[in-house]
mmCIF file of C-alpha atoms in Angstrom:
data_model
loop_
_atom_site.group_PDB
_atom_site.id
_atom_site.type_symbol
_atom_site.label_atom_id
_atom_site.label_comp_id
_atom_site.label_asym_id
_atom_site.label_seq_id
_atom_site.Cartn_x
_atom_site.Cartn_y
_atom_site.Cartn_z
ATOM 1 C CA ALA C 793 36.522 56.479 -43.803
ATOM 2 C CA GLN C 794 33.257 55.645 -45.476
ATOM 3 C CA SER C 795 31.225 58.236 -47.348
ATOM 4 C CA VAL C 796 28.109 58.455 -49.451
ATOM 5 C CA ALA C 797 27.276 60.759 -52.323
ATOM 6 C CA GLN C 798 23.779 61.628 -53.435
ATOM 7 C CA PRO C 799 24.483 63.889 -56.391
ATOM 8 C CA GLU C 800 21.065 65.436 -56.880
ATOM 9 C CA ASP C 801 19.397 67.855 -54.467
ATOM 10 C CA GLN C 802 15.897 67.275 -55.734
ATOM 11 C CA VAL C 803 14.258 64.698 -57.937
ATOM 12 C CA ASN C 804 11.007 65.619 -59.645
ATOM 13 C CA VAL C 805 8.877 62.915 -61.189
ATOM 14 C CA ALA C 806 5.326 62.696 -62.463
ATOM 15 C CA GLU C 807 2.964 60.389 -60.626
ATOM 16 C CA GLY C 808 2.982 56.963 -62.227
ATOM 17 C CA ASN C 809 6.440 57.378 -63.739
ATOM 18 C CA PRO C 810 9.501 55.451 -62.602
ATOM 19 C CA LEU C 811 11.448 57.001 -59.740
ATOM 20 C CA THR C 812 15.214 56.728 -59.325
ATOM 21 C CA VAL C 813 17.268 58.244 -56.529
ATOM 22 C CA LYS C 814 21.007 57.911 -57.031
ATOM 23 C CA CYS C 815 23.616 56.927 -54.473
ATOM 24 C CA THR C 816 27.293 56.112 -54.735
ATOM 25 C CA TYR C 817 29.522 55.110 -51.874
ATOM 26 C CA SER C 818 33.147 54.943 -50.892
ATOM 27 C CA VAL C 819 34.429 52.455 -48.332
ATOM 28 C CA SER C 820 37.610 50.563 -47.624
ATOM 29 C CA GLY C 821 35.867 47.322 -46.743
ATOM 30 C CA ASN C 822 32.659 45.436 -47.458
ATOM 31 C CA PRO C 823 29.749 47.867 -47.360
ATOM 32 C CA TYR C 824 26.427 47.524 -45.669
ATOM 33 C CA LEU C 825 24.097 49.879 -47.543
ATOM 34 C CA PHE C 826 20.802 51.362 -46.427
ATOM 35 C CA TRP C 827 18.018 53.606 -47.668
ATOM 36 C CA TYR C 828 15.868 55.628 -45.308
ATOM 37 C CA VAL C 829 12.937 57.950 -45.936
ATOM 38 C CA GLN C 830 12.016 60.973 -43.854
ATOM 39 C CA TYR C 831 8.701 62.791 -43.872
ATOM 40 C CA PRO C 832 8.482 66.388 -42.564
ATOM 41 C CA ASN C 833 9.225 66.694 -38.841
ATOM 42 C CA ARG C 834 9.615 62.953 -38.494
ATOM 43 C CA GLY C 835 12.493 60.606 -37.837
ATOM 44 C CA LEU C 836 13.973 58.252 -40.389
ATOM 45 C CA GLN C 837 12.076 55.220 -41.572
ATOM 46 C CA PHE C 838 13.976 52.205 -42.845
ATOM 47 C CA LEU C 839 13.239 51.263 -46.458
ATOM 48 C CA LEU C 840 15.726 48.553 -47.338
ATOM 49 C CA LYS C 841 19.279 47.348 -46.929
ATOM 50 C CA TYR C 842 21.973 45.386 -48.700
ATOM 51 C CA ILE C 843 24.165 43.154 -46.584
ATOM 52 C CA THR C 844 25.179 40.317 -48.854
ATOM 53 C CA GLY C 845 23.728 37.985 -51.465
ATOM 54 C CA ASP C 846 21.358 39.113 -54.218
ATOM 55 C CA ASN C 847 22.337 42.466 -55.658
ATOM 56 C CA LEU C 848 18.702 43.449 -56.122
ATOM 57 C CA VAL C 849 17.097 44.233 -52.808
ATOM 58 C CA LYS C 850 13.366 44.715 -52.361
ATOM 59 C CA GLY C 851 12.080 46.870 -49.544
ATOM 60 C CA SER C 852 9.053 48.633 -48.140
ATOM 61 C CA TYR C 853 6.372 50.480 -50.123
ATOM 62 C CA GLY C 854 7.396 48.963 -53.458
ATOM 63 C CA PHE C 855 10.939 50.319 -53.403
ATOM 64 C CA GLU C 856 13.963 48.357 -54.519
ATOM 65 C CA ALA C 857 17.653 49.057 -54.907
ATOM 66 C CA GLU C 858 20.464 47.449 -56.836
ATOM 67 C CA PHE C 859 23.928 47.011 -55.419
ATOM 68 C CA ASN C 860 26.561 47.503 -58.110
ATOM 69 C CA LYS C 861 30.014 46.799 -56.783
ATOM 70 C CA SER C 862 31.918 47.819 -59.920
ATOM 71 C CA GLN C 863 30.190 51.197 -60.007
ATOM 72 C CA THR C 864 30.029 51.492 -56.203
ATOM 73 C CA SER C 865 26.395 52.436 -56.500
ATOM 74 C CA PHE C 866 23.174 51.614 -54.694
ATOM 75 C CA HIS C 867 20.430 53.464 -56.548
ATOM 76 C CA LEU C 868 16.906 53.423 -55.161
ATOM 77 C CA LYS C 869 14.078 52.724 -57.585
ATOM 78 C CA LYS C 870 10.342 52.462 -57.731
ATOM 79 C CA PRO C 871 8.538 51.475 -60.929
ATOM 80 C CA SER C 872 5.562 53.769 -60.449
ATOM 81 C CA ALA C 873 5.789 56.785 -58.137
ATOM 82 C CA LEU C 874 2.955 57.930 -55.902
ATOM 83 C CA VAL C 875 2.322 61.444 -54.628
ATOM 84 C CA SER C 876 2.728 60.017 -51.122
ATOM 85 C CA ASP C 877 6.334 59.093 -51.998
ATOM 86 C CA SER C 878 7.223 62.794 -51.821
ATOM 87 C CA ALA C 879 9.768 62.955 -48.997
ATOM 88 C CA LEU C 880 13.462 63.219 -48.171
ATOM 89 C CA TYR C 881 15.498 60.110 -48.966
ATOM 90 C CA PHE C 882 18.829 59.239 -47.390
ATOM 91 C CA CYS C 883 21.373 56.684 -48.482
ATOM 92 C CA ALA C 884 23.751 55.406 -45.789
ATOM 93 C CA VAL C 885 26.691 53.034 -45.508
ATOM 94 C CA ARG C 886 28.343 51.106 -42.717
ATOM 95 C CA VAL C 887 31.478 49.031 -42.908
ATOM 96 C CA ARG C 888 31.624 45.535 -41.501
ATOM 97 C CA TYR C 889 34.256 45.368 -38.774
ATOM 98 C CA GLY C 890 34.783 49.091 -39.171
ATOM 99 C CA ASN C 891 33.735 51.820 -36.764
ATOM 100 C CA ASN C 892 30.143 50.670 -37.253
ATOM 101 C CA ARG C 893 28.837 54.170 -37.705
ATOM 102 C CA LEU C 894 26.299 54.983 -40.338
ATOM 103 C CA ALA C 895 27.572 57.565 -42.797
ATOM 104 C CA PHE C 896 24.679 59.404 -44.451
ATOM 105 C CA GLY C 897 24.439 61.100 -47.792
ATOM 106 C CA LYS C 898 23.126 64.654 -47.888
ATOM 107 C CA GLY C 899 19.665 63.485 -48.833
ATOM 108 C CA ASN C 900 17.470 63.888 -51.860
ATOM 109 C CA GLN C 901 14.134 65.656 -51.837
ATOM 110 C CA VAL C 902 11.733 63.702 -54.014
ATOM 111 C CA VAL C 903 8.735 65.563 -55.371
ATOM 112 C CA VAL C 904 6.073 63.511 -57.096
ATOM 113 C CA ILE C 905 3.863 65.710 -59.237
ATOM 114 C CA PRO C 906 0.209 64.708 -59.526
ATOM 115 C CA GLY D 288 10.030 46.336 -36.225
ATOM 116 C CA ALA D 289 11.659 47.751 -33.141
ATOM 117 C CA VAL D 290 10.394 51.073 -31.816
ATOM 118 C CA VAL D 291 12.388 54.012 -30.552
ATOM 119 C CA SER D 292 10.548 56.829 -28.843
ATOM 120 C CA GLN D 293 11.627 60.372 -28.079
ATOM 121 C CA HIS D 294 10.178 62.799 -25.605
ATOM 122 C CA PRO D 295 9.284 65.550 -25.987
ATOM 123 C CA SER D 296 8.495 65.738 -29.681
ATOM 124 C CA ARG D 297 8.630 69.510 -29.593
ATOM 125 C CA VAL D 298 10.007 71.949 -27.045
ATOM 126 C CA ILE D 299 10.299 75.712 -26.913
ATOM 127 C CA CYS D 300 12.511 77.253 -24.268
ATOM 128 C CA LYS D 301 14.078 80.539 -23.306
ATOM 129 C CA SER D 302 17.717 81.275 -23.964
ATOM 130 C CA GLY D 303 19.900 80.217 -21.051
ATOM 131 C CA THR D 304 17.726 77.366 -19.853
ATOM 132 C CA SER D 305 18.519 73.662 -20.119
ATOM 133 C CA VAL D 306 16.443 71.137 -21.989
ATOM 134 C CA LYS D 307 16.436 67.362 -21.578
ATOM 135 C CA ILE D 308 15.421 65.020 -24.379
ATOM 136 C CA GLU D 309 14.733 61.359 -23.659
ATOM 137 C CA CYS D 310 15.259 58.494 -26.048
ATOM 138 C CA ARG D 311 13.870 55.057 -25.262
ATOM 139 C CA SER D 312 14.041 51.720 -27.018
ATOM 140 C CA LEU D 313 10.611 50.308 -26.273
ATOM 141 C CA ASP D 314 10.901 46.640 -27.119
ATOM 142 C CA PHE D 315 14.577 45.867 -27.325
ATOM 143 C CA GLN D 316 17.815 46.493 -25.497
ATOM 144 C CA ALA D 317 20.061 49.049 -27.108
ATOM 145 C CA THR D 318 23.730 48.539 -26.416
ATOM 146 C CA THR D 319 24.551 51.671 -28.349
ATOM 147 C CA MET D 320 22.612 54.871 -28.863
ATOM 148 C CA PHE D 321 23.394 57.704 -31.227
ATOM 149 C CA TRP D 322 22.384 61.338 -31.169
ATOM 150 C CA TYR D 323 22.073 63.266 -34.411
ATOM 151 C CA ARG D 324 21.326 66.849 -35.235
ATOM 152 C CA GLN D 325 19.594 67.831 -38.433
ATOM 153 C CA PHE D 326 19.311 71.299 -39.933
ATOM 154 C CA PRO D 327 16.457 72.107 -42.328
ATOM 155 C CA LYS D 328 16.650 70.038 -45.500
ATOM 156 C CA LYS D 329 20.105 68.820 -44.523
ATOM 157 C CA SER D 330 21.604 65.502 -43.679
ATOM 158 C CA LEU D 331 21.991 64.073 -40.220
ATOM 159 C CA MET D 332 25.077 65.121 -38.326
ATOM 160 C CA LEU D 333 26.265 62.605 -35.767
ATOM 161 C CA MET D 334 26.847 64.358 -32.453
ATOM 162 C CA ALA D 335 27.810 61.503 -30.185
ATOM 163 C CA THR D 336 27.720 57.786 -29.620
ATOM 164 C CA SER D 337 26.924 56.348 -26.228
ATOM 165 C CA ASN D 338 27.253 52.856 -24.856
ATOM 166 C CA GLU D 339 25.319 51.776 -21.811
ATOM 167 C CA GLY D 340 27.194 52.467 -18.630
ATOM 168 C CA SER D 341 30.087 54.333 -20.195
ATOM 169 C CA LYS D 342 30.848 57.880 -21.245
ATOM 170 C CA ALA D 343 29.650 59.109 -24.595
ATOM 171 C CA THR D 344 32.050 59.573 -27.470
ATOM 172 C CA TYR D 345 31.559 62.965 -29.045
ATOM 173 C CA GLU D 346 32.250 63.874 -32.643
ATOM 174 C CA GLN D 347 34.767 66.546 -33.430
ATOM 175 C CA GLY D 348 33.369 70.009 -32.895
ATOM 176 C CA VAL D 349 30.579 68.939 -30.562
ATOM 177 C CA GLU D 350 30.923 70.434 -27.072
ATOM 178 C CA LYS D 351 30.479 67.709 -24.504
ATOM 179 C CA ASP D 352 29.785 70.208 -21.723
ATOM 180 C CA LYS D 353 27.064 71.757 -23.835
ATOM 181 C CA PHE D 354 25.399 68.545 -24.928
ATOM 182 C CA LEU D 355 25.338 66.175 -21.971
ATOM 183 C CA ILE D 356 24.555 62.581 -22.806
ATOM 184 C CA ASN D 357 23.618 59.944 -20.282
ATOM 185 C CA HIS D 358 23.032 56.320 -21.232
ATOM 186 C CA ALA D 359 21.840 55.027 -17.892
ATOM 187 C CA SER D 360 20.265 51.773 -19.019
ATOM 188 C CA LEU D 361 19.911 49.551 -22.041
ATOM 189 C CA THR D 362 16.627 51.238 -22.919
ATOM 190 C CA LEU D 363 17.187 54.894 -22.070
ATOM 191 C CA SER D 364 19.511 57.644 -23.172
ATOM 192 C CA THR D 365 19.112 61.342 -22.490
ATOM 193 C CA LEU D 366 20.518 64.413 -24.195
ATOM 194 C CA THR D 367 20.591 67.610 -22.170
ATOM 195 C CA VAL D 368 21.226 70.852 -23.995
ATOM 196 C CA THR D 369 22.674 73.100 -21.314
ATOM 197 C CA SER D 370 22.352 76.878 -21.346
ATOM 198 C CA ALA D 371 20.567 76.734 -24.662
ATOM 199 C CA HIS D 372 20.965 79.508 -27.206
ATOM 200 C CA PRO D 373 19.012 80.249 -30.377
ATOM 201 C CA GLU D 374 21.729 78.630 -32.494
ATOM 202 C CA ASP D 375 20.985 75.341 -30.714
ATOM 203 C CA SER D 376 17.556 75.340 -32.305
ATOM 204 C CA SER D 377 17.393 72.248 -34.448
ATOM 205 C CA PHE D 378 15.829 68.855 -34.987
ATOM 206 C CA TYR D 379 17.472 66.250 -32.760
ATOM 207 C CA ILE D 380 17.127 62.579 -33.637
ATOM 208 C CA CYS D 381 18.221 59.649 -31.549
ATOM 209 C CA SER D 382 18.927 56.170 -32.788
ATOM 210 C CA ALA D 383 19.298 52.889 -30.950
ATOM 211 C CA ARG D 384 21.199 49.867 -32.100
ATOM 212 C CA THR D 385 20.634 46.284 -31.076
ATOM 213 C CA ARG D 386 23.298 43.789 -30.252
ATOM 214 C CA GLY D 387 24.778 41.981 -33.201
ATOM 215 C CA LEU D 388 27.805 40.092 -34.372
ATOM 216 C CA ALA D 389 30.861 42.320 -34.722
ATOM 217 C CA GLY D 390 28.742 45.273 -33.646
ATOM 218 C CA MET D 391 26.548 45.010 -36.720
ATOM 219 C CA GLY D 392 23.200 45.170 -34.968
ATOM 220 C CA GLU D 393 20.191 46.857 -36.510
ATOM 221 C CA GLN D 394 19.847 50.590 -36.002
ATOM 222 C CA PHE D 395 16.436 52.169 -35.419
ATOM 223 C CA PHE D 396 15.555 55.853 -35.314
ATOM 224 C CA GLY D 397 13.365 57.890 -33.053
ATOM 225 C CA PRO D 398 10.783 60.348 -34.406
ATOM 226 C CA GLY D 399 12.897 63.370 -33.523
ATOM 227 C CA THR D 400 12.576 66.367 -31.201
ATOM 228 C CA ARG D 401 12.156 69.876 -32.537
ATOM 229 C CA LEU D 402 13.964 72.301 -30.225
ATOM 230 C CA THR D 403 13.306 76.017 -30.551
ATOM 231 C CA VAL D 404 15.275 78.388 -28.343
ATOM 232 C CA LEU D 405 13.880 81.898 -28.105
#
């Protein structure tokens, strides 16, 4: 079965500094990887995904993520964090030809300090 | 992008009553819909998966008689929390997936419903 690990509970970063949210995955097939963001009392908003091709994926709001097969990682990055980036971030994985369910990580609270 | 709506966004009910939450895909047909439950500052827990016209598949530990799911059409799924109790209070999120090759359609999420049972 597929699983995702987001090792940190909370990530604190100063506004303007680079932001990194870590994610590692475990699957038995080819992974489809996703990042979602959730603001308080809201549903999940799609940020970006990796399906195939270029390992560096660019998404919404200036976010990007790099697929690293050897390290089974898909860390989310943003070069310069904004206070409005403060939210809960979820990494998720699906397996092609698998049960097609999204497996979510536990989520990371990102706090951008003005 | 595709839009998924949920209604109501917030509901407060008395213990013992039933509550129905609607999930609609507004501009696409959803062959599969998912219902998740989320506790404060926690990840999403998949409750059940429903395909249009067939019975929902519930995850282990989720009571199907407690959480009734109906996927009557390609754009509507409902979750009914029957005989609600305070421990059912939670944030419920639905998700709808489009058709796709090998079942790999895009998955879109609703805005969530905050249920509070008094």
